[in-house]
Coordinates of C-alpha atoms and ligand atoms in Angstrom, one line a residue:
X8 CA -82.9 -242.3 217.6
X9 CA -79.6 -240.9 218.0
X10 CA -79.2 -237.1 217.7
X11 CA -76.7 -236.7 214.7
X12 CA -75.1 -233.7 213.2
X13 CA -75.4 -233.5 209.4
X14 CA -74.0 -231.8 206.9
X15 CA -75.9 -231.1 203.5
X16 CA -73.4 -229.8 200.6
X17 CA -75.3 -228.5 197.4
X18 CA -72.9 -228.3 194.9
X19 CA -74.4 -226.0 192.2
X20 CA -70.6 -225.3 191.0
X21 CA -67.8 -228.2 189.9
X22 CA -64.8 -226.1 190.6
X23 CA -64.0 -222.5 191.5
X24 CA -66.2 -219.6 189.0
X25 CA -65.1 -216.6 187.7
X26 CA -67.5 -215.6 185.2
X27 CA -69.9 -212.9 185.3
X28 CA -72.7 -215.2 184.5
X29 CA -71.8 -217.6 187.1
X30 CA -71.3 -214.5 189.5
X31 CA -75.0 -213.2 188.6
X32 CA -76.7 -216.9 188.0
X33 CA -74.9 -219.6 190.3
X34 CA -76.7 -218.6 193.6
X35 CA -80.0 -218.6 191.4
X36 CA -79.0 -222.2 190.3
X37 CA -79.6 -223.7 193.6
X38 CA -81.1 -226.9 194.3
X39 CA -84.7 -227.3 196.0
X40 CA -84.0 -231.5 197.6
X41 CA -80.9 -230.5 199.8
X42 CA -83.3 -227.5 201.5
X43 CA -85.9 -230.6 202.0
X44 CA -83.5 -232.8 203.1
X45 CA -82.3 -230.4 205.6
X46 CA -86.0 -229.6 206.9
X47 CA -86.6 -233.4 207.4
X48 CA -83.6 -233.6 209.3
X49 CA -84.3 -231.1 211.6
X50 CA -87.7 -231.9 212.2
X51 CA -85.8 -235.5 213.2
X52 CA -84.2 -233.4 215.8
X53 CA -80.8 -233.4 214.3
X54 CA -78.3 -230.6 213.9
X55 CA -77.8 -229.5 210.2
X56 CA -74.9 -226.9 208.6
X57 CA -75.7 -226.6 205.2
X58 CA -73.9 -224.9 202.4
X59 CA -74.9 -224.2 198.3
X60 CA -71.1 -224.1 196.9
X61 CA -71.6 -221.3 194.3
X62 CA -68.2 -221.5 192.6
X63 CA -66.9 -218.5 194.7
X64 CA -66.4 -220.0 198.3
X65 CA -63.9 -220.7 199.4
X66 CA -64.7 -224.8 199.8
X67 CA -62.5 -225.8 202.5
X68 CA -63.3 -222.9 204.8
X69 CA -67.0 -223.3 204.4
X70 CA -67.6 -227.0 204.5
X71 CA -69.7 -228.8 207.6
X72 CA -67.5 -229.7 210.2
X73 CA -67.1 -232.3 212.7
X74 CA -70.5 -234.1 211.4
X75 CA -71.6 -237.7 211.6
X76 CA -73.5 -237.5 207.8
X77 CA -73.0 -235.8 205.1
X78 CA -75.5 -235.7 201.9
X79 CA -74.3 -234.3 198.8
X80 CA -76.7 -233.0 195.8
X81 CA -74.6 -233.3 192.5
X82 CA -75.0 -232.7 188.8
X83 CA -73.5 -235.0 187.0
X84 CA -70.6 -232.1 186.0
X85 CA -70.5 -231.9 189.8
X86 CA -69.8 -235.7 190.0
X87 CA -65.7 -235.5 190.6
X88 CA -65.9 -233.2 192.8
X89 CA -68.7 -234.7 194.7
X90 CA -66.7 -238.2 195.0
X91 CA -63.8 -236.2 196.3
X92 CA -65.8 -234.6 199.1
X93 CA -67.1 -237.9 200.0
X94 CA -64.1 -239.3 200.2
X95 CA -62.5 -236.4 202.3
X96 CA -65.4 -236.8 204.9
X97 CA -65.2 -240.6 204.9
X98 CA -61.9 -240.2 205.9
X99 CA -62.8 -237.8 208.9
X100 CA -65.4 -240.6 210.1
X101 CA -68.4 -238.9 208.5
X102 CA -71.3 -241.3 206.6
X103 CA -72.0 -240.2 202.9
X104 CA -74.8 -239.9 200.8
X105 CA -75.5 -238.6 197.6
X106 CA -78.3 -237.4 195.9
X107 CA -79.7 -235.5 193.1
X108 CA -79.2 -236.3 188.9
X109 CA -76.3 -237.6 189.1
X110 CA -77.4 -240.2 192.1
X111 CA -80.5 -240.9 189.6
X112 CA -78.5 -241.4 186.4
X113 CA -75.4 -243.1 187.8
X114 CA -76.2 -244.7 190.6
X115 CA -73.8 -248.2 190.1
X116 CA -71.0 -245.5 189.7
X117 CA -71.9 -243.6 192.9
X118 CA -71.7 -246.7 195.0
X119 CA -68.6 -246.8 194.4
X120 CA -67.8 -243.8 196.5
X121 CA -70.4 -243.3 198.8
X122 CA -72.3 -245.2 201.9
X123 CA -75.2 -244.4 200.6
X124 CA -77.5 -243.1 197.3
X125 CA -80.7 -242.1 196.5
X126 CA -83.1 -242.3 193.8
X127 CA -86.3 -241.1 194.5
X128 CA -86.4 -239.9 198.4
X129 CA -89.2 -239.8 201.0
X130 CA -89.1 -238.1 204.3
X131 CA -89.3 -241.5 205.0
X132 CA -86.5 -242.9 202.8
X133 CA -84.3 -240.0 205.1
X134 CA -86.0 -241.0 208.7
X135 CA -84.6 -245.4 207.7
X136 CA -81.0 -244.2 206.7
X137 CA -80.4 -242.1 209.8
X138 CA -82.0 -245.3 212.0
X139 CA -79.0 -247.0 210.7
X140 CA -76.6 -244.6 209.5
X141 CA -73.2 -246.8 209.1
X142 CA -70.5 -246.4 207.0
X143 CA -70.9 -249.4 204.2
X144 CA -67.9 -251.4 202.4
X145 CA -69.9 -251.5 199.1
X146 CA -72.7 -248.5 198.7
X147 CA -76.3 -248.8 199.4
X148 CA -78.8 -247.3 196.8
X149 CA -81.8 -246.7 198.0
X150 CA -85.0 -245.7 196.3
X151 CA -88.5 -245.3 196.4
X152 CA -90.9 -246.1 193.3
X153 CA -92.2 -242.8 193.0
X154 CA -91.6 -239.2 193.6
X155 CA -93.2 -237.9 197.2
X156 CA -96.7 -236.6 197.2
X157 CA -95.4 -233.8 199.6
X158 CA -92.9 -231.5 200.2
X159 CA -92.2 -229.2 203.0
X160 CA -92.8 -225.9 201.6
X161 CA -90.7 -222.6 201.4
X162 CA -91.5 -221.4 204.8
X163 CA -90.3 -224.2 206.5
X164 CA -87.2 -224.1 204.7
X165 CA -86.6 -220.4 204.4
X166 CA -83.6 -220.6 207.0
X167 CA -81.7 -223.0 204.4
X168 CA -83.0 -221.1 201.5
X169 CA -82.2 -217.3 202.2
X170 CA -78.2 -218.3 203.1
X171 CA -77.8 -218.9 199.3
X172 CA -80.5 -216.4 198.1
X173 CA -78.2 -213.5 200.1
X174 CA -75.2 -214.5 197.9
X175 CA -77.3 -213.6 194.5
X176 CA -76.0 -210.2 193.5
X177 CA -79.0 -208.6 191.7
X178 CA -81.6 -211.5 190.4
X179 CA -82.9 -213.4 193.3
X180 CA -84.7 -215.9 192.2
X181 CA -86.5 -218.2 195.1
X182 CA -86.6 -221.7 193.3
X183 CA -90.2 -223.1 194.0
X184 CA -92.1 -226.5 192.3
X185 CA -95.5 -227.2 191.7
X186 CA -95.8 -230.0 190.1
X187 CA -93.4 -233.2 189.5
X188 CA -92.4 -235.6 186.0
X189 CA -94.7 -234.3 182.4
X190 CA -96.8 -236.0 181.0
X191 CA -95.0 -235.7 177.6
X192 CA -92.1 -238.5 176.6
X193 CA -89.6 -236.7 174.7
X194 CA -86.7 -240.0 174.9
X195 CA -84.0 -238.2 176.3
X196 CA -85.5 -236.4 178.8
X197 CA -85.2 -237.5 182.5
X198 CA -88.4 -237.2 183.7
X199 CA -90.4 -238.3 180.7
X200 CA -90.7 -241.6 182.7
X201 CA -91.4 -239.8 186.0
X202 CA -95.7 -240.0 186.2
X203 CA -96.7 -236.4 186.6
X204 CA -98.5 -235.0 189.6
X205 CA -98.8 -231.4 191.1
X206 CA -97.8 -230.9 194.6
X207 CA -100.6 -229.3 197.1
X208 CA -101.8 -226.2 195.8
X209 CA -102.2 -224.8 199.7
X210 CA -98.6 -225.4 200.3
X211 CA -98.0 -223.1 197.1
X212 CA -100.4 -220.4 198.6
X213 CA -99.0 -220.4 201.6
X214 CA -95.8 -220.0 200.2
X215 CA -96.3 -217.3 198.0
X216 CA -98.4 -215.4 200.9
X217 CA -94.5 -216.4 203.0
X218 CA -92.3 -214.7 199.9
X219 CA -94.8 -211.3 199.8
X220 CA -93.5 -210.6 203.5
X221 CA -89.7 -210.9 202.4
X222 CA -89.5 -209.2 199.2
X223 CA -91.1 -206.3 197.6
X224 CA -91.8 -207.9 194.0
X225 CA -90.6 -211.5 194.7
X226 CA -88.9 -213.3 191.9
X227 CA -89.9 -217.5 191.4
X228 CA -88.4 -220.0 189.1
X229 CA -90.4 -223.0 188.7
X230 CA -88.4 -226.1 188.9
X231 CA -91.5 -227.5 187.6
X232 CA -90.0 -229.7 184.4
X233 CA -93.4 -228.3 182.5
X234 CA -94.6 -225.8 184.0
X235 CA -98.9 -225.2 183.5
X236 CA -100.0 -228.4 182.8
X237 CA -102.6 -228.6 184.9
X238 CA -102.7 -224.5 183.5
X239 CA -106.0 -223.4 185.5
X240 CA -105.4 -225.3 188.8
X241 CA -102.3 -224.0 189.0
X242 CA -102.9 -220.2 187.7
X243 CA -106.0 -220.1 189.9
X244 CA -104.2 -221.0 193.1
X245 CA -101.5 -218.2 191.9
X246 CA -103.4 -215.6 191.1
X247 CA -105.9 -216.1 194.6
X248 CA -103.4 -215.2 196.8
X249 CA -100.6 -213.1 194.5
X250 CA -102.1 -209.8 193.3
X251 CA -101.6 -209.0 189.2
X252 CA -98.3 -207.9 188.9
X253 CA -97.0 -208.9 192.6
X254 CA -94.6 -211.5 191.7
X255 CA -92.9 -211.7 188.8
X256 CA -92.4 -215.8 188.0
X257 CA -89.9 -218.2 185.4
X258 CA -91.0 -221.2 184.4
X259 CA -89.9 -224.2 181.7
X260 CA -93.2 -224.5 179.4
X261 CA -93.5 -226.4 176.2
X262 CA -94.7 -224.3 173.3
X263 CA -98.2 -226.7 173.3
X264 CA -98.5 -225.0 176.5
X265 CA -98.3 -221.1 175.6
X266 CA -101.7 -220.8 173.5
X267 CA -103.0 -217.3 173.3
X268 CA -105.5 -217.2 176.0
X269 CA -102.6 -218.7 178.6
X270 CA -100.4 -216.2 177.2
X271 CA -102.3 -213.8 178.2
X272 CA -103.0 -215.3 181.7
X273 CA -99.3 -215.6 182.1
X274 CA -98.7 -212.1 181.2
X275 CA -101.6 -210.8 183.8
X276 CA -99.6 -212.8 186.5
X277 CA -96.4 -211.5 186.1
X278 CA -94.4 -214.3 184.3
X279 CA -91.4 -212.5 182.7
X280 CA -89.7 -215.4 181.4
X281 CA -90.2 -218.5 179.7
X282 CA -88.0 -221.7 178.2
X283 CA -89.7 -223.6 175.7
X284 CA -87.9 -226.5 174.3
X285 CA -88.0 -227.1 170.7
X286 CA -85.0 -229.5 170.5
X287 CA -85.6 -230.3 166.7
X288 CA -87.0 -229.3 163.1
X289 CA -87.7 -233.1 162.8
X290 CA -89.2 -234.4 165.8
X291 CA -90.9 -233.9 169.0
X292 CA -93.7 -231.6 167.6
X293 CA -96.4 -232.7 169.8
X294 CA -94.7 -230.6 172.8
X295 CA -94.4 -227.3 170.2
X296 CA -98.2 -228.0 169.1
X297 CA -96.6 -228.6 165.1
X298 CA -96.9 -232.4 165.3
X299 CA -97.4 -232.6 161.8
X300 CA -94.5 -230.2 160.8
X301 CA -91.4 -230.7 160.6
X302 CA -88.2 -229.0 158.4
X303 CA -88.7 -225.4 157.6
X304 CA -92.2 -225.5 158.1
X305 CA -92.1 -226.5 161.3
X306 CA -89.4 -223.4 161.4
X307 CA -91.7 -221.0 160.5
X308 CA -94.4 -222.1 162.3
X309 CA -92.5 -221.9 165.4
X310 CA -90.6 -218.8 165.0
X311 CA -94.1 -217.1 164.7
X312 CA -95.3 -218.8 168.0
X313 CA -92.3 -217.3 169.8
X314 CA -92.7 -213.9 168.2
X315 CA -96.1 -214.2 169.3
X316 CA -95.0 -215.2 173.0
X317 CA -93.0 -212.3 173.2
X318 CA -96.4 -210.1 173.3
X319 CA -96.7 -210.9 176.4
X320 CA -93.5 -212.0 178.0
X321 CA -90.1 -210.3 177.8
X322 CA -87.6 -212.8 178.2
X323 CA -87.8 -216.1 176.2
X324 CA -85.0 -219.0 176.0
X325 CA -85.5 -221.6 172.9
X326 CA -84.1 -224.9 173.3
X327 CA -82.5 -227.0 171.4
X328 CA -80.7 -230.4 171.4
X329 CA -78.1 -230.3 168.2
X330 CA -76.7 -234.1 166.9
X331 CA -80.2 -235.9 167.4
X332 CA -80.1 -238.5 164.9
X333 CA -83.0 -237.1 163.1
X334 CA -80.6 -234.4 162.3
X335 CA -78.6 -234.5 159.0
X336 CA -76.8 -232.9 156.9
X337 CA -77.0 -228.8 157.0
X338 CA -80.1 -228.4 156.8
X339 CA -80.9 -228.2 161.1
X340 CA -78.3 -226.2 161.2
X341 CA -79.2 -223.4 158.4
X342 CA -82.9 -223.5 159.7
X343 CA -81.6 -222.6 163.2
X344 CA -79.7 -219.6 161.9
X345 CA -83.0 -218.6 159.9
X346 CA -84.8 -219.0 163.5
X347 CA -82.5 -216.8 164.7
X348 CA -83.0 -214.2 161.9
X349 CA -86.2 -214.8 162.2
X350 CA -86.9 -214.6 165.8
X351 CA -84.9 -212.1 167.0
X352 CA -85.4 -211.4 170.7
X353 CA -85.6 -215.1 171.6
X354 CA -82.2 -216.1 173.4
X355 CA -81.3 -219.6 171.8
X356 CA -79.6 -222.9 174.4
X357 CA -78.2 -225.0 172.6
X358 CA -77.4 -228.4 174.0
X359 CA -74.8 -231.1 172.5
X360 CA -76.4 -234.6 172.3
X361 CA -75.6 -236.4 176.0
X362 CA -76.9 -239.4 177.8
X363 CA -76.8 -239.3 181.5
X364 CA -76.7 -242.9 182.1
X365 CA -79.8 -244.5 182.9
X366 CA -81.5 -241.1 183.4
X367 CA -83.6 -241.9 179.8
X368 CA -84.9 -244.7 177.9
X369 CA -83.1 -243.7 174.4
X370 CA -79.9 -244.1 176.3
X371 CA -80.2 -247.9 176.4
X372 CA -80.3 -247.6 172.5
X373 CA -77.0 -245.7 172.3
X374 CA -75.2 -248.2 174.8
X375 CA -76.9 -251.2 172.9
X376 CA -74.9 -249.9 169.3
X377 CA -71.7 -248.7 170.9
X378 CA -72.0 -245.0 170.2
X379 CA -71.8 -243.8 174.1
X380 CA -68.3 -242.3 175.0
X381 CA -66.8 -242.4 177.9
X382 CA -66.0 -238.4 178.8
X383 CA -65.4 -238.0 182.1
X384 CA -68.2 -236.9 184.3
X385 CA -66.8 -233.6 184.5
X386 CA -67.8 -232.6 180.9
X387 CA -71.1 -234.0 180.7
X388 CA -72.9 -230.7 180.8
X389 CA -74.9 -230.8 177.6
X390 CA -71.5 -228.4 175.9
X391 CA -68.2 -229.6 177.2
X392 CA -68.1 -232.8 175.6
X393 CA -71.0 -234.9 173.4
X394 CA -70.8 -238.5 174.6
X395 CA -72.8 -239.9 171.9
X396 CA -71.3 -240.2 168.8
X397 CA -72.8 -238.5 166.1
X398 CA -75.4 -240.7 163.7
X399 CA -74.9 -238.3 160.6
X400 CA -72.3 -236.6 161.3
X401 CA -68.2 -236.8 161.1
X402 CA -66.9 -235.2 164.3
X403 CA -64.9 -232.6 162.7
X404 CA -68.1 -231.8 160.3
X405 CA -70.3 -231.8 163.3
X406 CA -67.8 -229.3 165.5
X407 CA -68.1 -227.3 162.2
X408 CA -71.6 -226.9 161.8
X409 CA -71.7 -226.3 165.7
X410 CA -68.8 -223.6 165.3
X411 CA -71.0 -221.8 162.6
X412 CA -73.9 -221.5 164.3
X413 CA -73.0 -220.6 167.6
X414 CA -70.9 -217.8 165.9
X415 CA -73.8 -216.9 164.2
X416 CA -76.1 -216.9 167.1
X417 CA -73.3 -214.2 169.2
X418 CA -72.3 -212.2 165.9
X419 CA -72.4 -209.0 166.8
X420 CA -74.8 -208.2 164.4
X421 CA -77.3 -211.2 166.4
X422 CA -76.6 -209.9 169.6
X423 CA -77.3 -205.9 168.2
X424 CA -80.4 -207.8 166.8
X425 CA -81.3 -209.5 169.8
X426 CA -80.4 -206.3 171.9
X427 CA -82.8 -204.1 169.7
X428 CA -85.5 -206.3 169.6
X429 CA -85.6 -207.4 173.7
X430 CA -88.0 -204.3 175.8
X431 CA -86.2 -203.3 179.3
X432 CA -83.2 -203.0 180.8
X433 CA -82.4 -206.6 182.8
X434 CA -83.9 -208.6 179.4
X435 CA -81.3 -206.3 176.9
X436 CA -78.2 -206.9 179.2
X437 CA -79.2 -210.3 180.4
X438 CA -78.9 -211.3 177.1
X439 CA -75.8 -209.4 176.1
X440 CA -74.1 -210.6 178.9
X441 CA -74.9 -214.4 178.3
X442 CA -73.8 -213.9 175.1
X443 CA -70.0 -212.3 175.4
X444 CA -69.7 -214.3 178.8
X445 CA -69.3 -218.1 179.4
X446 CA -72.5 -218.6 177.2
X447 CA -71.5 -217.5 173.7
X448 CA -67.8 -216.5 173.3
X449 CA -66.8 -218.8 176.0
X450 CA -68.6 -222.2 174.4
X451 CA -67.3 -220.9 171.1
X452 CA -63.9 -220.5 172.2
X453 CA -63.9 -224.1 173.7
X454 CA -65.7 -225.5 170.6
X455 CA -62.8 -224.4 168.6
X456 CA -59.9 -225.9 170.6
X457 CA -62.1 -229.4 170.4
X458 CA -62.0 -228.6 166.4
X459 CA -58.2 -228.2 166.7
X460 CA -57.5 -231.0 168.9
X461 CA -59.7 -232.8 166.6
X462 CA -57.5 -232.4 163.5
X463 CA -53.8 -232.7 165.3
X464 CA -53.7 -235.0 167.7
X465 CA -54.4 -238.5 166.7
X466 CA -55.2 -240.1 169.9
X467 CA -58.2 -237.3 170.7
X468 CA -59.5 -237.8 167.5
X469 CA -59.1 -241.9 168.6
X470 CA -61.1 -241.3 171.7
X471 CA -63.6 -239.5 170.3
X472 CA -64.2 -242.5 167.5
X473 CA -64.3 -244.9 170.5
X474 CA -61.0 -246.5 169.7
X475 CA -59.4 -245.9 172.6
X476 CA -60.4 -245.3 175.9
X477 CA -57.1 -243.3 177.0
X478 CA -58.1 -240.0 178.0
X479 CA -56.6 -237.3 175.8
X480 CA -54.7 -235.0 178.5
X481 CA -56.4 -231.9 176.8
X482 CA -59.2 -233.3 179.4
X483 CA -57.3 -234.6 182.1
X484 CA -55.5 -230.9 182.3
X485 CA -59.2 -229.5 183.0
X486 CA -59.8 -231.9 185.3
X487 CA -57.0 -231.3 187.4
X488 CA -57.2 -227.4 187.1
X489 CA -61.0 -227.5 188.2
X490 CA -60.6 -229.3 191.0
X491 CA -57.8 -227.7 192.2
X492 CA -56.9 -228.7 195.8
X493 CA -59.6 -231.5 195.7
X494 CA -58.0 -233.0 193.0
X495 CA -55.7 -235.4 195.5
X496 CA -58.7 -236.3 197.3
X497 CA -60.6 -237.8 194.1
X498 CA -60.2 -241.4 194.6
X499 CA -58.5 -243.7 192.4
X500 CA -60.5 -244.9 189.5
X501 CA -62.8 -242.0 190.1
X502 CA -62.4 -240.2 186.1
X503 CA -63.4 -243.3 184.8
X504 CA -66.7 -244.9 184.4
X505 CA -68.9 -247.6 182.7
X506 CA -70.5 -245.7 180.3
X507 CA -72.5 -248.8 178.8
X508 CA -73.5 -249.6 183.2
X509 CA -77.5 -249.2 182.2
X510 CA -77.1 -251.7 179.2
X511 CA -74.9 -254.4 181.5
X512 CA -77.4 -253.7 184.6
X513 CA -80.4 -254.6 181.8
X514 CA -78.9 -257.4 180.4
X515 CA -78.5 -258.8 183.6
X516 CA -81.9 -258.2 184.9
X517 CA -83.2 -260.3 181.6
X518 CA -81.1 -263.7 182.6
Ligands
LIG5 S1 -91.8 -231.8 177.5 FE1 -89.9 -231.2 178.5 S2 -90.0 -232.1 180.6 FE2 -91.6 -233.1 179.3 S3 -90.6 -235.0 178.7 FE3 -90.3 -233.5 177.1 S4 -88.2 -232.5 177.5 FE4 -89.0 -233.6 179.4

């Protein structure tokens, strides 16, 4: 095989950062499947530059030069400037590929603009593509039926992974998996069709033995979607080669998960923080263990589990999905705010309704009655835009009840609350600083402008109803501003998409 040189361009960031969150969290954010892909790659014997684009590169400086491939890992918000890259390497002779979520959830859209994307990828899936590595007149997707069994571990990819870590300023979190998909099948959720498996516990051993001779007190965040569900297995290989107390570990748990006794385990193995999803008073209860509950019940019931939690770990994130169509009326919204009272160390996420293309079965139901918008990729980040039109709910309504409680949440009196109630230093300002950063005041201060465009311009409100599909410039500004420089290299067509592809692919497959 022919000895290539390859580029791999993470793209954590859609555009140039300048908060203080994305200052702190961005480098923490990284991706775990471009430091994979790059490991494969050299063990091929090719040449790899790799760069995780944080927000505060400068892009053009720091990109891969003269390569003969370049894969791209993009979030969906990521998406625009993802195309653009591809099609400013294309241009210099270079083969693209893209992968990551947005590959996964749009990949009919992706082909549009790249040579090649990929669903679920092998070391093997990588090995075929480079065989044949040519530029394609219409895009290839390629992807295997399941997730791989294997993964090179942290070791082998430390030189990929420290680059980024190095840019972190104070929280260095090495992002590590142990297991892939969840056994649960909450509809929107991405991997609630992915069949879950753990990864080999030895390579997480020998991993975690690797991270004690580079840091003092390493930090890990589980990219595990459910972390502990397999909870012994995967405690037991932890705690037989990390001493109590020698890491300190993150991880996305459901509530069903964080029982007493695994509380306790958790705390004895130094998890400091944890991010339940709730999502809903109404629904899902079997992940928060209330599967009978729901409504202020299920409120209560839950608000005491996370006060509970907080025994033993410091720092807890509750989220929630606002606009399900179980939701209506005020009620969601007041019990929230009574969470909050309620509970008030946790740090609530809260997520606007969104469906990422094919990336969840419920998604077919939205495109099959109309309700999907058609917001540019750029906003589909779970708060910049909702792209499913409300069930319950008016739009300016909704933006009201989302205005009142994310006010509520980052009050100062709820963030005095939250700041009281938190123990140590990192968990008090962490939390302070989420709130008066992008977070809190800078969602709120966006929600409002939506409210405003809402009520005063006509053809916003239009789009947002689904009557038109011209793009209100209030968005196309963004875009533009974003992208900045990049923004002549998007190709043409590139802000628009199908945002009914999944339903039209289905149909299709049926006649
Ligand atoms: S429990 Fe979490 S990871 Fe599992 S399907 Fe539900 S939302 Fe997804």
């Amino acid at each position: 095989m022919a000895k290539l040189k390859i580029g791999i361009i993470d793209l954590v960031s859609k555009g140039p950062a300048t908060t203080m969150w994305a200052r702190i969290m961005h480098a923490n954010l990284a991706s775990i499947m471009p430091t994979v892909v790059a490991t494969w790659c050299e063990q091929e014997g090719h040449s790899v530059q790799m760069i995780c684009y944080t927000g505060f590169e400068d892009l053009d400086k720091e990109l891969p030069r003269d390569v003969d491939v370049v894969f791209i890992c993009s979030f969906t918000q990521a998406a625009l400037l993802a195309y653009a890259l591809s099609n400013y390497f294309r241009t210099k002779g270079a083969v693209t590929v893209l992968g990551g979520p947005h590959a996964r959830c749009y990949p009919d859209d992706a082909i549009l603009y790249f040579d090649y994307v990929l669903g679920f990828t092998h070391k093997s899936t990588i090995i075929g593509l480079l065989d044949n590595c040519v530029s394609q007149s219409e895009g290839k997707y390629l992807s295997e039926k399941n997730q791989p069994v294997s993964l090179p571990g942290v070791e082998e990819r430390w030189k990929f992974i420290e680059p980024t870590l190095k840019k972190a300023p104070f929280i260095k979190g090495v992002p590590m998996l142990g297991s892939l998909g969840c056994p649960y099948t909450c509809p929107f959720c991405i991997d609630s069709t992915v069949p879950y498996q753990t990864l080999d516990f030895e390579t997480t051993k020998n991993d975690l033995r690797f991270l004690l001779t580079k840091f003092k007190r390493p930090l890990v965040s589980w990219h595990d979607p459910n972390f502990g569900i397999k909870f012994n297995e995967n405690l037991d290989a932890i705690a037989s080669v990390a001493p109590p107390k020698s890491f300190r570990f993150i991880a996305e748990s459901s509530l069903s998960i964080l029982t007493e006794d695994h509380l306790k385990t958790f705390q004895q193995n130094g998890f400091e923080a944890i991010l339940p999803g709730i999502e809903s008073w109404y629904e899902l209860g079997n992940k928060s263990r209330t599967a009978h509950k729901s409504g202020e019940e299920k409120m209560n019931q839950v608000s005491e589990h996370v006060n509970r939690v907080f025994q033993y770990i410091p720092y807890v994130q509750t989220n929630f999905v606002l606009g399900l169509d179980c939701d209506e009326g005020d009620e969601p919204f007041e019990l929230t705010k009574r969470f909050v009272d309620k509970t008030p160390a946790a740090f609530p996420g809260y997520s606007l309704l969104s469906a990422f293309g094919e990336a969840a079965p419920l998604n077919l139901g939205y495109q099959r009655e109309n309700r999907v918008l058609p917001f540019p990729f750029q906003f589909l980040n779970n708060h910049l835009a909702m792209n499913i039109k409300p069930k319950n709910y008016e739009w300016i309504d909704f933006y009201d009840k989302v205005i009142d409680l994310t006010s509520y949440t980052f009050s100062n009196k709820a963030i005095y609350r939250r700041f009281m109630a938190n123990g140590g230093f990192t968990t008090k300002w962490m939390n302070v600083m989420r709130a008066i950063s992008s977070e809190g005041y800078g969602r709120l201060k966006f929600f409002r402008q939506v409210r405003a465009q809402l009520i005063e311009d006509k053809n916003f409100r239009d789009y947002f109803e689904g009557e038109t599909t011209e793009l209100p410039s209030f968005y196309t500004d963004i875009i533009k501003e974003t992208l900045g420089y990049w923004y002549q290299w998007l190709p043409k067509g590139a802000i628009e998409h199908d945002q009914n592809a999944y339903l039209h692919k289905s149909l299709k497959k049926v006649a």
